[in-house]
Coordinates of C-alpha atoms and ligand atoms in Angstrom, one line a residue:
M24 CA 83.9 2.9 -190.2
C25 CA 81.7 5.9 -190.6
G26 CA 80.1 7.6 -187.6
L27 CA 76.5 8.5 -187.6
V28 CA 74.5 10.6 -185.2
G29 CA 71.0 12.3 -185.1
Y30 CA 69.4 14.5 -182.5
T31 CA 66.0 15.9 -181.8
G32 CA 65.2 17.9 -178.7
K33 CA 65.4 21.5 -177.4
R34 CA 69.1 22.3 -177.5
S35 CA 71.0 23.9 -180.3
V36 CA 71.7 21.0 -182.6
V37 CA 75.0 22.0 -184.3
D38 CA 77.1 21.8 -181.2
I39 CA 75.5 18.5 -180.2
L40 CA 76.2 17.0 -183.6
I41 CA 79.8 18.2 -183.8
S42 CA 80.7 17.0 -180.3
A43 CA 79.0 13.7 -180.8
L44 CA 80.8 13.2 -184.1
G45 CA 84.0 14.0 -182.2
R46 CA 83.4 11.1 -179.9
L47 CA 83.0 8.8 -182.9
E48 CA 86.2 10.0 -184.6
Y49 CA 87.9 6.9 -183.5
R50 CA 85.9 4.9 -186.0
G51 CA 88.0 6.4 -188.8
Y52 CA 86.9 8.9 -191.4
D53 CA 88.0 11.2 -194.2
S54 CA 85.2 13.7 -194.5
A55 CA 82.3 15.0 -192.3
G56 CA 78.9 16.7 -192.7
I57 CA 75.7 17.7 -191.0
A58 CA 72.1 18.5 -192.1
I59 CA 69.9 20.5 -189.8
N60 CA 66.3 21.5 -190.0
Q61 CA 65.8 25.3 -189.8
N62 CA 62.2 26.4 -190.2
N63 CA 61.3 23.4 -192.3
E64 CA 64.3 23.8 -194.5
L65 CA 67.2 21.5 -194.7
I66 CA 70.6 23.1 -194.4
V67 CA 73.6 21.0 -195.2
D68 CA 77.3 21.7 -194.5
K69 CA 80.1 19.3 -195.4
S70 CA 83.9 19.3 -195.4
K71 CA 86.7 17.1 -196.6
G72 CA 89.2 15.9 -194.0
L73 CA 89.1 16.3 -190.2
L74 CA 86.0 17.4 -188.3
I75 CA 87.8 20.6 -187.4
N76 CA 87.4 21.7 -191.0
L77 CA 83.7 21.4 -190.7
Q78 CA 83.7 23.2 -187.4
K79 CA 85.7 26.1 -189.0
K80 CA 83.1 26.3 -191.8
L81 CA 80.3 26.4 -189.3
A82 CA 81.9 29.0 -187.0
G83 CA 80.0 32.3 -186.9
Q84 CA 76.8 30.8 -188.3
K85 CA 73.8 31.5 -186.1
Y86 CA 71.7 28.4 -186.5
E87 CA 68.8 27.9 -184.2
A88 CA 67.8 24.5 -185.3
T89 CA 67.1 21.8 -182.7
S90 CA 67.1 18.7 -184.8
G91 CA 69.7 17.4 -187.3
I92 CA 71.9 14.5 -188.4
G93 CA 75.7 14.3 -188.7
H94 CA 78.1 11.9 -190.3
T95 CA 81.8 11.1 -190.6
R96 CA 82.5 9.2 -193.8
W97 CA 85.2 6.6 -194.5
A98 CA 85.3 6.5 -198.3
T99 CA 84.3 3.3 -200.1
H100 CA 82.6 4.5 -203.3
G101 CA 84.1 7.7 -204.6
E102 CA 87.0 9.7 -203.2
P103 CA 86.8 11.7 -200.0
N104 CA 85.5 15.1 -201.1
E105 CA 82.5 17.3 -200.3
Q106 CA 80.2 15.9 -203.0
N107 CA 80.7 12.4 -201.7
A108 CA 80.5 13.3 -198.0
H109 CA 77.1 12.7 -196.2
P110 CA 74.4 13.8 -195.7
H111 CA 73.1 13.3 -199.2
I112 CA 70.0 15.2 -200.4
S113 CA 67.1 14.1 -202.6
Q114 CA 66.8 15.9 -206.0
N115 CA 63.8 17.9 -204.7
G116 CA 65.9 19.0 -201.7
H117 CA 63.3 17.6 -199.3
I118 CA 65.1 14.7 -197.7
A119 CA 68.6 14.4 -196.1
L120 CA 70.1 11.0 -195.4
I121 CA 73.3 9.6 -193.7
H122 CA 74.4 6.0 -194.1
N123 CA 76.9 3.6 -192.5
G124 CA 77.4 0.5 -194.5
I125 CA 77.5 -0.5 -198.2
I126 CA 74.6 -0.8 -200.7
E127 CA 75.7 -3.6 -203.0
N128 CA 73.1 -3.3 -205.7
F129 CA 73.4 0.5 -206.0
G130 CA 74.6 0.3 -209.6
K131 CA 71.4 -1.4 -210.8
L132 CA 69.2 0.9 -208.8
K133 CA 71.0 3.9 -210.1
A134 CA 70.6 2.8 -213.7
S135 CA 66.8 2.6 -213.1
M136 CA 66.6 6.3 -212.2
S137 CA 67.5 8.0 -215.5
D138 CA 65.5 11.1 -214.5
I139 CA 67.8 11.8 -211.5
L140 CA 70.9 13.9 -211.8
F141 CA 73.2 12.2 -209.3
K142 CA 75.6 14.6 -207.5
S143 CA 78.0 12.1 -205.9
E144 CA 79.7 8.8 -206.8
T145 CA 78.4 7.1 -203.7
D146 CA 76.2 4.1 -203.2
T147 CA 74.3 6.0 -200.6
E148 CA 72.8 8.7 -202.8
V149 CA 70.7 6.1 -204.6
V150 CA 68.8 5.5 -201.4
V151 CA 67.9 9.2 -200.8
Q152 CA 66.8 9.5 -204.4
L153 CA 64.6 6.5 -204.1
L154 CA 63.0 8.0 -201.0
G155 CA 62.7 11.4 -202.7
K156 CA 60.6 9.8 -205.5
Q157 CA 57.9 8.8 -203.1
I158 CA 58.0 11.2 -200.2
T159 CA 56.3 14.5 -200.9
T160 CA 55.5 17.6 -198.8
K161 CA 52.2 16.0 -198.1
S162 CA 53.5 12.7 -196.7
D163 CA 52.8 12.1 -193.0
G164 CA 54.9 10.1 -190.7
N165 CA 53.2 6.8 -191.5
H166 CA 53.6 7.2 -195.2
I167 CA 57.3 8.0 -194.7
L168 CA 57.8 4.9 -192.7
R169 CA 56.1 2.8 -195.3
V170 CA 58.3 4.3 -198.1
I171 CA 61.4 3.7 -196.0
S172 CA 60.4 0.1 -195.4
E173 CA 59.7 -0.5 -199.2
V174 CA 63.0 1.1 -200.2
C175 CA 65.0 -0.9 -197.6
Q176 CA 63.5 -4.1 -199.0
Q177 CA 64.9 -3.2 -202.4
L178 CA 68.4 -2.9 -201.0
R179 CA 71.2 -5.5 -200.8
G180 CA 74.1 -4.9 -198.4
A181 CA 74.4 -3.3 -195.0
Y182 CA 73.1 -0.1 -193.7
A183 CA 72.2 2.1 -190.7
F184 CA 70.3 5.2 -192.0
G185 CA 69.4 8.5 -190.4
I186 CA 66.8 10.4 -192.4
M187 CA 65.3 13.9 -192.1
V188 CA 62.3 15.2 -194.0
A189 CA 62.1 19.0 -194.4
H190 CA 58.4 19.4 -193.5
I191 CA 58.6 17.3 -190.3
P192 CA 61.3 19.1 -188.4
D193 CA 61.2 17.4 -185.0
K194 CA 61.5 13.8 -186.3
I195 CA 64.5 11.7 -187.3
F196 CA 63.7 8.5 -189.1
F197 CA 66.1 5.5 -189.1
A198 CA 66.5 1.9 -190.4
K199 CA 69.0 -0.8 -189.9
K200 CA 70.4 -3.9 -191.3
G201 CA 73.9 -5.1 -190.7
S202 CA 75.5 -1.9 -189.5
P203 CA 75.3 -0.8 -185.8
L204 CA 72.7 1.6 -184.6
I205 CA 71.6 2.7 -181.2
I206 CA 69.0 5.1 -179.8
G207 CA 70.0 7.3 -176.9
C208 CA 66.9 8.0 -174.8
G209 CA 67.0 11.4 -173.1
K210 CA 64.5 13.6 -171.3
E211 CA 62.6 15.6 -173.9
E212 CA 65.4 14.7 -176.4
N213 CA 66.4 11.6 -178.2
F214 CA 69.4 10.5 -180.3
I215 CA 70.4 8.0 -182.9
A216 CA 74.1 7.0 -183.2
S217 CA 76.4 4.3 -184.4
D218 CA 78.0 3.9 -181.0
I219 CA 77.4 4.7 -177.4
P220 CA 80.2 7.3 -176.8
A221 CA 78.3 9.7 -179.1
V222 CA 75.4 10.0 -176.6
L223 CA 77.1 9.3 -173.3
P224 CA 77.3 12.9 -172.0
Y225 CA 73.5 13.2 -172.3
T226 CA 72.2 9.8 -171.4
N227 CA 73.1 6.3 -170.2
K228 CA 69.8 4.8 -171.5
V229 CA 70.1 3.2 -174.9
I230 CA 68.1 0.9 -177.2
Y231 CA 70.0 -1.4 -179.5
V232 CA 68.1 -1.3 -182.8
K233 CA 68.0 -4.7 -184.4
D234 CA 68.5 -5.7 -188.0
N235 CA 65.4 -5.3 -190.2
E236 CA 64.0 -2.6 -187.9
L237 CA 63.1 1.0 -188.7
G238 CA 61.5 3.7 -186.8
V239 CA 61.3 7.3 -185.8
I240 CA 62.4 9.5 -182.9
S241 CA 61.0 12.8 -181.8
P242 CA 61.9 14.7 -178.5
N243 CA 59.3 12.7 -176.5
K244 CA 58.7 9.5 -178.4
I245 CA 60.6 6.6 -179.8
S246 CA 58.8 4.2 -182.2
I247 CA 60.4 1.1 -183.6
Y248 CA 58.8 -1.2 -186.2
D249 CA 59.7 -4.3 -188.3
F250 CA 59.6 -4.0 -192.1
K251 CA 55.9 -4.9 -192.0
L252 CA 55.4 -1.9 -189.8
Q253 CA 54.4 -3.9 -186.8
L254 CA 55.3 -2.0 -183.6
K255 CA 58.2 -3.5 -181.6
N256 CA 58.9 -3.3 -177.9
N257 CA 61.5 -0.7 -176.9
I258 CA 64.0 -2.5 -174.6
I259 CA 65.9 0.2 -172.9
K260 CA 69.3 -0.8 -171.3
D261 CA 71.3 1.1 -168.7
I262 CA 74.8 1.5 -169.8
N263 CA 77.4 1.3 -167.1
L264 CA 79.9 3.8 -168.6
S265 CA 80.8 7.3 -167.6
P266 CA 81.7 10.0 -170.1
Q267 CA 85.2 10.0 -168.5
Q268 CA 85.8 6.5 -169.8
V269 CA 85.7 7.8 -173.3
L270 CA 87.9 10.8 -172.6
R271 CA 91.7 11.0 -172.8
G272 CA 92.1 12.3 -169.3
N273 CA 95.7 13.2 -168.5
Y274 CA 97.1 11.2 -171.4
S275 CA 98.4 12.7 -174.6
T276 CA 96.6 10.1 -176.7
F277 CA 94.0 7.4 -176.3
M278 CA 96.6 4.8 -177.3
E279 CA 98.9 5.8 -174.4
K280 CA 95.9 5.6 -172.0
E281 CA 94.8 2.3 -173.3
I282 CA 98.2 0.7 -173.1
A283 CA 98.4 1.8 -169.5
Q284 CA 94.9 0.2 -168.9
G285 CA 96.1 -3.3 -169.9
S286 CA 96.2 -4.5 -166.3
Y287 CA 92.7 -3.0 -165.6
A288 CA 91.4 -4.9 -168.7
M289 CA 92.8 -8.2 -167.4
I290 CA 91.4 -7.7 -163.9
N291 CA 88.0 -6.5 -165.2
T292 CA 87.7 -9.4 -167.6
I293 CA 88.5 -12.0 -165.0
T294 CA 86.2 -10.4 -162.4
N295 CA 83.3 -10.4 -164.8
L296 CA 84.0 -14.0 -165.8
I297 CA 84.0 -15.1 -162.1
K298 CA 81.1 -13.0 -160.9
G299 CA 78.8 -13.9 -163.7
K300 CA 79.9 -17.6 -163.7
I301 CA 80.2 -16.9 -167.5
L302 CA 82.4 -19.9 -168.4
Q303 CA 80.3 -22.4 -166.3
K304 CA 77.2 -21.4 -168.3
I305 CA 78.7 -22.7 -171.6
P306 CA 76.8 -26.0 -172.0
L307 CA 79.3 -28.7 -171.0
A308 CA 78.5 -30.9 -174.0
K309 CA 79.6 -28.2 -176.2
I310 CA 83.1 -28.3 -174.9
T311 CA 83.5 -32.0 -174.4
D312 CA 81.6 -33.5 -177.3
F313 CA 83.0 -31.9 -180.4
S314 CA 85.0 -33.1 -183.4
N315 CA 87.0 -30.1 -184.3
I316 CA 87.9 -26.6 -183.1
H317 CA 88.2 -23.5 -185.3
I318 CA 89.4 -20.0 -184.3
V319 CA 88.5 -17.2 -186.6
A320 CA 89.4 -13.5 -186.4
C321 CA 91.2 -10.6 -188.1
G322 CA 94.4 -8.6 -187.4
T323 CA 95.2 -8.2 -183.7
A324 CA 92.3 -10.4 -182.7
L325 CA 93.8 -13.2 -184.9
H326 CA 97.1 -12.8 -183.1
A327 CA 95.3 -13.4 -179.8
G328 CA 93.7 -16.4 -181.4
M329 CA 97.2 -17.8 -182.3
I330 CA 98.1 -17.8 -178.6
A331 CA 94.8 -19.7 -177.9
K332 CA 95.6 -22.2 -180.6
F333 CA 99.0 -22.8 -179.2
L334 CA 97.7 -23.3 -175.6
I335 CA 94.9 -25.6 -176.6
E336 CA 97.2 -27.7 -178.6
R337 CA 100.1 -27.6 -176.1
E338 CA 98.1 -28.0 -172.9
C339 CA 95.0 -29.9 -174.0
R340 CA 96.6 -31.9 -176.8
M341 CA 93.8 -31.1 -179.2
S342 CA 94.4 -29.7 -182.7
V343 CA 92.9 -26.4 -183.6
S344 CA 92.5 -24.7 -187.0
L345 CA 93.0 -21.0 -187.2
D346 CA 92.1 -18.7 -190.0
F347 CA 91.9 -15.1 -191.0
A348 CA 88.1 -14.5 -191.2
S349 CA 88.6 -13.2 -194.8
E350 CA 90.0 -16.6 -195.8
F351 CA 87.7 -18.8 -193.7
R352 CA 84.5 -17.4 -195.2
Y353 CA 85.6 -18.4 -198.8
K354 CA 87.5 -21.6 -198.2
K355 CA 84.5 -23.9 -197.7
P356 CA 85.7 -24.8 -194.1
I357 CA 85.1 -28.2 -192.8
I358 CA 82.4 -27.5 -190.2
N359 CA 79.6 -29.7 -188.8
K360 CA 77.3 -29.9 -185.9
K361 CA 80.2 -31.1 -183.7
S362 CA 82.4 -28.2 -184.5
L363 CA 83.3 -25.7 -181.9
C364 CA 84.1 -22.3 -183.5
L365 CA 85.6 -19.3 -181.6
F366 CA 85.2 -15.8 -183.1
I367 CA 87.3 -13.1 -181.6
S368 CA 86.5 -9.4 -182.3
Q369 CA 87.0 -6.3 -180.2
S370 CA 84.3 -4.4 -182.1
G371 CA 82.0 -7.3 -182.8
E372 CA 81.3 -5.6 -186.1
T373 CA 84.1 -6.7 -188.4
A374 CA 82.5 -7.7 -191.7
D375 CA 84.6 -10.8 -192.4
T376 CA 84.4 -12.2 -188.9
L377 CA 80.6 -11.6 -189.0
A378 CA 80.2 -13.4 -192.3
S379 CA 82.4 -16.3 -191.0
L380 CA 80.2 -16.6 -187.9
E381 CA 77.0 -16.6 -190.0
L382 CA 78.5 -19.3 -192.2
A383 CA 79.5 -21.5 -189.2
K384 CA 76.1 -21.0 -187.6
K385 CA 74.4 -22.0 -190.8
Q386 CA 76.4 -25.2 -190.9
G387 CA 75.4 -26.1 -187.4
A388 CA 78.6 -25.4 -185.4
Y389 CA 78.5 -24.2 -181.8
C390 CA 79.7 -20.6 -182.1
L391 CA 81.4 -18.8 -179.2
A392 CA 82.1 -15.1 -179.6
I393 CA 84.7 -13.2 -177.6
T394 CA 84.0 -9.5 -178.0
N395 CA 84.3 -6.2 -176.2
V396 CA 81.2 -4.3 -177.2
L397 CA 78.0 -5.0 -175.5
G398 CA 75.1 -5.9 -177.8
C399 CA 77.3 -5.8 -180.9
R400 CA 76.2 -7.7 -184.0
I401 CA 78.5 -10.6 -183.4
S402 CA 77.0 -11.0 -179.9
Q403 CA 73.5 -11.1 -181.4
I404 CA 74.3 -14.0 -183.7
A405 CA 76.7 -16.3 -181.7
D406 CA 75.4 -19.1 -179.5
Y407 CA 77.3 -17.8 -176.5
V408 CA 79.2 -14.6 -175.8
I409 CA 82.2 -14.1 -173.6
Y410 CA 82.7 -10.4 -173.1
T411 CA 86.1 -8.9 -172.6
C412 CA 85.8 -6.0 -170.2
A413 CA 88.5 -3.7 -171.5
G414 CA 86.2 -0.7 -171.6
P415 CA 85.7 1.3 -174.7
E416 CA 88.8 1.2 -177.0
I417 CA 89.1 4.4 -178.9
A418 CA 92.5 4.4 -180.5
V419 CA 92.4 2.6 -183.9
A420 CA 95.3 0.3 -182.9
S421 CA 94.1 -2.4 -180.5
T422 CA 96.1 -2.6 -177.3
K423 CA 94.1 -3.2 -174.1
A424 CA 91.5 -5.2 -176.0
Y425 CA 94.2 -7.6 -177.1
V426 CA 95.3 -8.1 -173.5
A427 CA 91.6 -8.6 -172.5
Q428 CA 91.2 -11.1 -175.4
I429 CA 94.1 -13.2 -174.3
T430 CA 92.8 -13.0 -170.7
A431 CA 89.4 -14.3 -171.7
L432 CA 91.0 -17.0 -173.9
Y433 CA 93.4 -18.3 -171.1
C434 CA 90.3 -18.4 -168.8
F435 CA 88.2 -20.2 -171.4
I436 CA 91.0 -22.7 -172.0
E437 CA 91.3 -23.3 -168.2
R438 CA 87.6 -24.2 -168.1
F439 CA 87.9 -26.2 -171.3
A440 CA 90.8 -28.2 -169.7
K441 CA 88.9 -28.7 -166.4
V442 CA 85.8 -30.2 -168.0
N443 CA 87.9 -32.4 -170.1
D444 CA 89.9 -33.6 -167.0
I445 CA 93.2 -32.1 -168.2
K446 CA 95.6 -30.5 -165.8
I447 CA 97.2 -27.3 -167.1
K448 CA 100.0 -25.0 -165.9
Y449 CA 98.1 -22.0 -164.7
D450 CA 94.8 -20.7 -163.3
K451 CA 92.9 -17.5 -163.5
Q452 CA 93.9 -16.3 -160.0
E453 CA 97.5 -16.3 -161.1
I454 CA 96.6 -14.1 -164.1
A455 CA 94.8 -11.7 -161.8
R456 CA 97.8 -11.5 -159.5
L457 CA 100.0 -10.9 -162.5
A458 CA 97.8 -8.1 -163.6
K459 CA 98.4 -6.3 -160.3
K460 CA 102.1 -6.9 -160.7
L461 CA 102.1 -5.3 -164.1
E462 CA 100.0 -2.2 -163.1
D463 CA 102.9 0.2 -162.7
W464 CA 105.5 -1.4 -164.9
S465 CA 106.5 0.3 -168.1
T466 CA 109.4 0.1 -170.6
V467 CA 109.1 3.6 -171.9
L468 CA 112.3 4.8 -170.3
E469 CA 114.2 1.7 -171.5
W470 CA 113.1 2.3 -175.1
K471 CA 113.7 6.1 -175.1
N472 CA 117.3 6.1 -176.4
L473 CA 116.6 3.5 -179.1
I474 CA 113.6 5.2 -180.7
P475 CA 115.4 7.8 -182.9
Q476 CA 117.6 5.1 -184.5
M477 CA 114.7 2.8 -185.0
C478 CA 112.7 5.5 -186.7
Q479 CA 115.5 5.9 -189.2
Q480 CA 115.3 2.3 -190.4
E481 CA 113.6 1.6 -193.6
S482 CA 112.5 -1.8 -192.3
L483 CA 112.4 -3.4 -188.8
Y484 CA 112.3 -7.1 -188.3
F485 CA 110.8 -9.0 -185.4
I486 CA 111.6 -12.6 -184.6
G487 CA 110.5 -15.2 -182.1
R488 CA 109.6 -18.9 -181.7
G489 CA 106.3 -20.4 -180.5
L490 CA 104.4 -17.9 -178.3
D491 CA 107.2 -15.4 -179.0
Y492 CA 106.5 -15.6 -182.7
Y493 CA 102.8 -14.7 -182.2
L494 CA 103.9 -11.8 -180.1
A495 CA 106.5 -10.8 -182.8
M496 CA 103.6 -10.7 -185.3
E497 CA 101.6 -8.5 -183.1
G498 CA 104.6 -6.2 -182.4
A499 CA 105.3 -5.8 -186.1
L500 CA 101.6 -5.1 -186.9
K501 CA 101.3 -2.5 -184.2
L502 CA 104.5 -0.7 -185.2
K503 CA 103.8 -0.6 -189.0
E504 CA 100.2 0.4 -188.4
I505 CA 100.9 3.6 -186.5
S506 CA 104.6 4.5 -187.4
Y507 CA 104.4 3.6 -191.1
I508 CA 107.8 1.9 -190.8
H509 CA 107.9 -1.3 -192.8
C510 CA 108.0 -4.2 -190.3
E511 CA 108.0 -8.0 -190.7
A512 CA 107.9 -10.8 -188.2
F513 CA 109.7 -14.1 -188.8
A514 CA 109.6 -17.4 -187.0
G515 CA 113.1 -17.7 -185.7
G516 CA 113.7 -21.1 -187.3
E517 CA 112.6 -19.8 -190.7
L518 CA 115.3 -17.2 -191.2
K519 CA 117.6 -19.5 -193.1
H520 CA 114.8 -20.4 -195.5
G521 CA 114.8 -17.0 -197.2
S522 CA 114.3 -14.0 -194.9
L523 CA 118.0 -14.0 -193.8
A524 CA 118.7 -12.5 -197.2
L525 CA 117.2 -9.3 -196.1
I526 CA 119.5 -8.9 -193.1
T527 CA 122.5 -6.6 -193.7
A528 CA 124.9 -4.7 -191.4
D529 CA 122.3 -1.9 -191.3
S530 CA 119.5 -4.0 -190.1
L531 CA 117.9 -3.7 -186.6
V532 CA 116.2 -6.8 -185.4
I533 CA 113.9 -7.1 -182.4
V534 CA 114.0 -10.6 -180.9
L535 CA 111.5 -11.9 -178.4
L536 CA 112.7 -14.6 -176.0
T537 CA 110.4 -15.5 -173.1
Q538 CA 110.4 -19.3 -173.2
K539 CA 113.2 -21.1 -171.3
E540 CA 113.0 -24.1 -173.5
L541 CA 113.7 -22.0 -176.6
I542 CA 116.8 -20.1 -175.3
D543 CA 119.3 -22.1 -177.3
K544 CA 117.3 -22.1 -180.5
T545 CA 116.6 -18.4 -180.4
L546 CA 120.3 -17.7 -179.6
N547 CA 121.2 -19.5 -182.8
A548 CA 119.0 -17.0 -184.7
I549 CA 120.6 -14.1 -182.8
H550 CA 124.1 -15.3 -183.8
E551 CA 123.0 -15.7 -187.4
I552 CA 121.7 -12.1 -187.4
R553 CA 124.7 -10.6 -185.6
S554 CA 127.2 -12.4 -187.8
R555 CA 125.8 -10.4 -190.7
G556 CA 126.7 -7.2 -188.8
A557 CA 123.0 -6.4 -187.8
R558 CA 122.1 -5.1 -184.4
V559 CA 119.8 -7.0 -182.1
I560 CA 117.4 -5.7 -179.4
L561 CA 116.4 -8.5 -177.2
I562 CA 113.1 -8.4 -175.2
T563 CA 113.5 -11.0 -172.4
Q564 CA 113.5 -11.8 -168.7
F565 CA 116.7 -13.7 -169.2
T566 CA 119.0 -10.8 -168.5
Y567 CA 122.1 -12.8 -168.4
L568 CA 121.9 -12.9 -172.2
K569 CA 122.7 -9.2 -172.4
N570 CA 126.3 -9.7 -173.5
Q571 CA 125.1 -11.6 -176.5
V572 CA 123.0 -8.8 -178.0
D573 CA 123.3 -5.0 -178.6
F574 CA 120.5 -3.8 -176.4
I575 CA 118.1 -5.5 -174.0
I576 CA 114.6 -4.6 -172.8
T577 CA 114.0 -6.4 -169.5
L578 CA 110.8 -8.2 -168.6
P579 CA 109.7 -9.1 -165.1
A580 CA 110.0 -12.9 -164.8
V581 CA 106.8 -14.9 -164.4
K582 CA 105.8 -18.4 -165.5
D583 CA 106.8 -18.9 -169.1
I584 CA 103.3 -19.8 -170.1
L585 CA 102.0 -16.4 -168.8
M586 CA 104.7 -14.3 -170.5
P587 CA 102.5 -13.1 -173.4
F588 CA 100.7 -10.9 -170.8
V589 CA 104.1 -9.3 -170.0
A590 CA 105.9 -9.2 -173.3
I591 CA 103.0 -7.4 -175.2
K592 CA 103.5 -4.2 -173.2
P593 CA 107.0 -3.2 -174.5
L594 CA 105.8 -4.0 -178.0
Q595 CA 102.8 -1.7 -177.7
E596 CA 105.0 1.0 -176.1
L597 CA 107.6 0.7 -178.8
A598 CA 104.9 1.3 -181.5
F599 CA 103.5 4.3 -179.6
L600 CA 106.9 5.9 -179.0
C601 CA 107.9 5.5 -182.7
A602 CA 104.7 7.2 -183.8
K603 CA 105.2 10.0 -181.4
H604 CA 108.8 10.5 -182.4
K605 CA 107.8 10.8 -186.0
G606 CA 105.1 13.4 -185.1
L607 CA 102.3 11.1 -186.1
D608 CA 99.0 10.7 -184.3
P609 CA 99.0 7.2 -182.9
D610 CA 95.2 7.3 -182.4
K611 CA 94.3 7.8 -186.1
P612 CA 96.7 6.0 -188.4
R613 CA 96.2 6.9 -192.1
N614 CA 93.8 4.8 -194.2
L615 CA 92.6 2.8 -191.2
A616 CA 89.3 2.6 -189.4
K617 CA 88.5 1.2 -186.0
S618 CA 85.7 -1.1 -187.0
V619 CA 86.1 -2.7 -190.5
T620 CA 82.4 -3.0 -191.3
V621 CA 83.0 -3.6 -195.1
E622 CA 84.9 -6.3 -196.9
Ligands
F6R194 C1 95.3 -3.6 -185.2 C2 93.8 -3.7 -185.1 C3 93.1 -4.5 -186.1 C4 91.9 -5.2 -185.5 C5 91.1 -6.0 -186.6 C6 90.0 -6.7 -186.1 O1 95.7 -2.8 -184.2 O2 93.2 -3.1 -184.3 O3 94.0 -5.4 -186.7 O4 92.3 -6.1 -184.6 O5 90.7 -5.0 -187.6 O6 89.0 -5.9 -185.4 P1 88.0 -6.5 -184.4 O7 88.8 -7.0 -183.3 O8 87.2 -5.3 -184.0 O9 87.2 -7.5 -185.1

């Protein structure tokens, strides 16, 4: 949510800011803006809606500035319009500020500044006005840092700030607590950004700014301090990513590319686990000597967690509790020093997952994070991190990251079983072989004729049992998220307990059936549905069932326990095809952001 970027160097800054914001578009936004420093004067341009609107506004302007800040805003306080878009400017026009996060005590701070005429409804403007009260045209860099530190210490909430001061044109100030912020280290140029793709075309060297740090960049210098203004070491990391990895390439959308990259995500994740002996490094006592296991996540990551819960319970015979992070953090969970808690998050920034992790840590649990983003906030707090290696996921709807999450979870459970002397039905080499087998397999052609009629439905229903139920939930989430068709997933056995009332002769129901032991039971549900006149699309490897349904999507047959890796692809492809058919952009669903950094 919100993309933030800052540049100081020798190049023309406007193009750099716009293209960097373009690479952060995936985070979700509804307005955009920049502030540049031209001859010691701050020039601000903002637009509602897509970045292209801002670009149009800037077209024809001949700016020569070589430093500036830019922002894409996802509205929290105040509607998406130009006034509320960032950057915000202090009343004296001397300071410009961009912000990613939420200032919780902004109301109280605002009330204390009766002399200020606030121009926006945002929480952010309070911060720039507080700075503006103390930073004058005479302030030097040290004084500015001191003021930023003092103001930050008055704030409650989360923030990453980029700040420009009119009379110091080549410097960008920053501060961070709770929201992501990196510094891109270039040659005679430096950047700040909320994520790596923003800076990738210019540099692979980054510094992860930590919480409660602030500092300043100029073209040739980076200085980072704690809030007491003690200088910190700059730990520069080389990022092993090419700019191509964050481009669409020959695909029409990122989502299409990322669905196709599912096998790559599986192989990369397994290779990394094996090469780095990642699972062997988890202290043995932590996976043998515990009293309870919790899995906590949101959305798609939670659906991956459901599969893990099922496998640990089914294969290892240990009970697992699973919660939405937004529920876990408020339910006073039963956690102690012998609890093992697993937090799954692609972005590693999700506010509820983060808060749940902090809570579990505080109560002494051993916390394992499964995340896709190197150095993310969750990775900094957890006791141990298992990275999924799906590569950057740009489309808002999670696809390859889900596949990588279940890969990491299957591998973790294999290790978990091994150290507890439990024999299970698969190993990671089989998963790697399966990934190869799935590389060129797609169901796009099988779906093609069905898509127009599916897009006409007011509601679509997904059903399944066991592992298939968890997949049904993920299929329904993906489809509703990007096609805006109402979808619901039901556990096959639950139909009769209420949901069957929704099924009419006009209904279209997608049934998942990948587990041999459940064929008869799921067929019962299919008969119940079809006897109401509804049509059934069956996703299965059991092709002999085709006469019992209206349409069939055929899956390659592999061991039942590994079928989630297979069955997820047609569900992702279905969602993608429906969005395309309806003329929607699958990469940027309305109202949604890639990383949900607020509650
Ligand atoms: C759905 C989707 C979301 C995320 C959820 C958690 O396609 O992407 O449901 O899975 O917001 O995000 P992370 O995994 O970043 O914590």
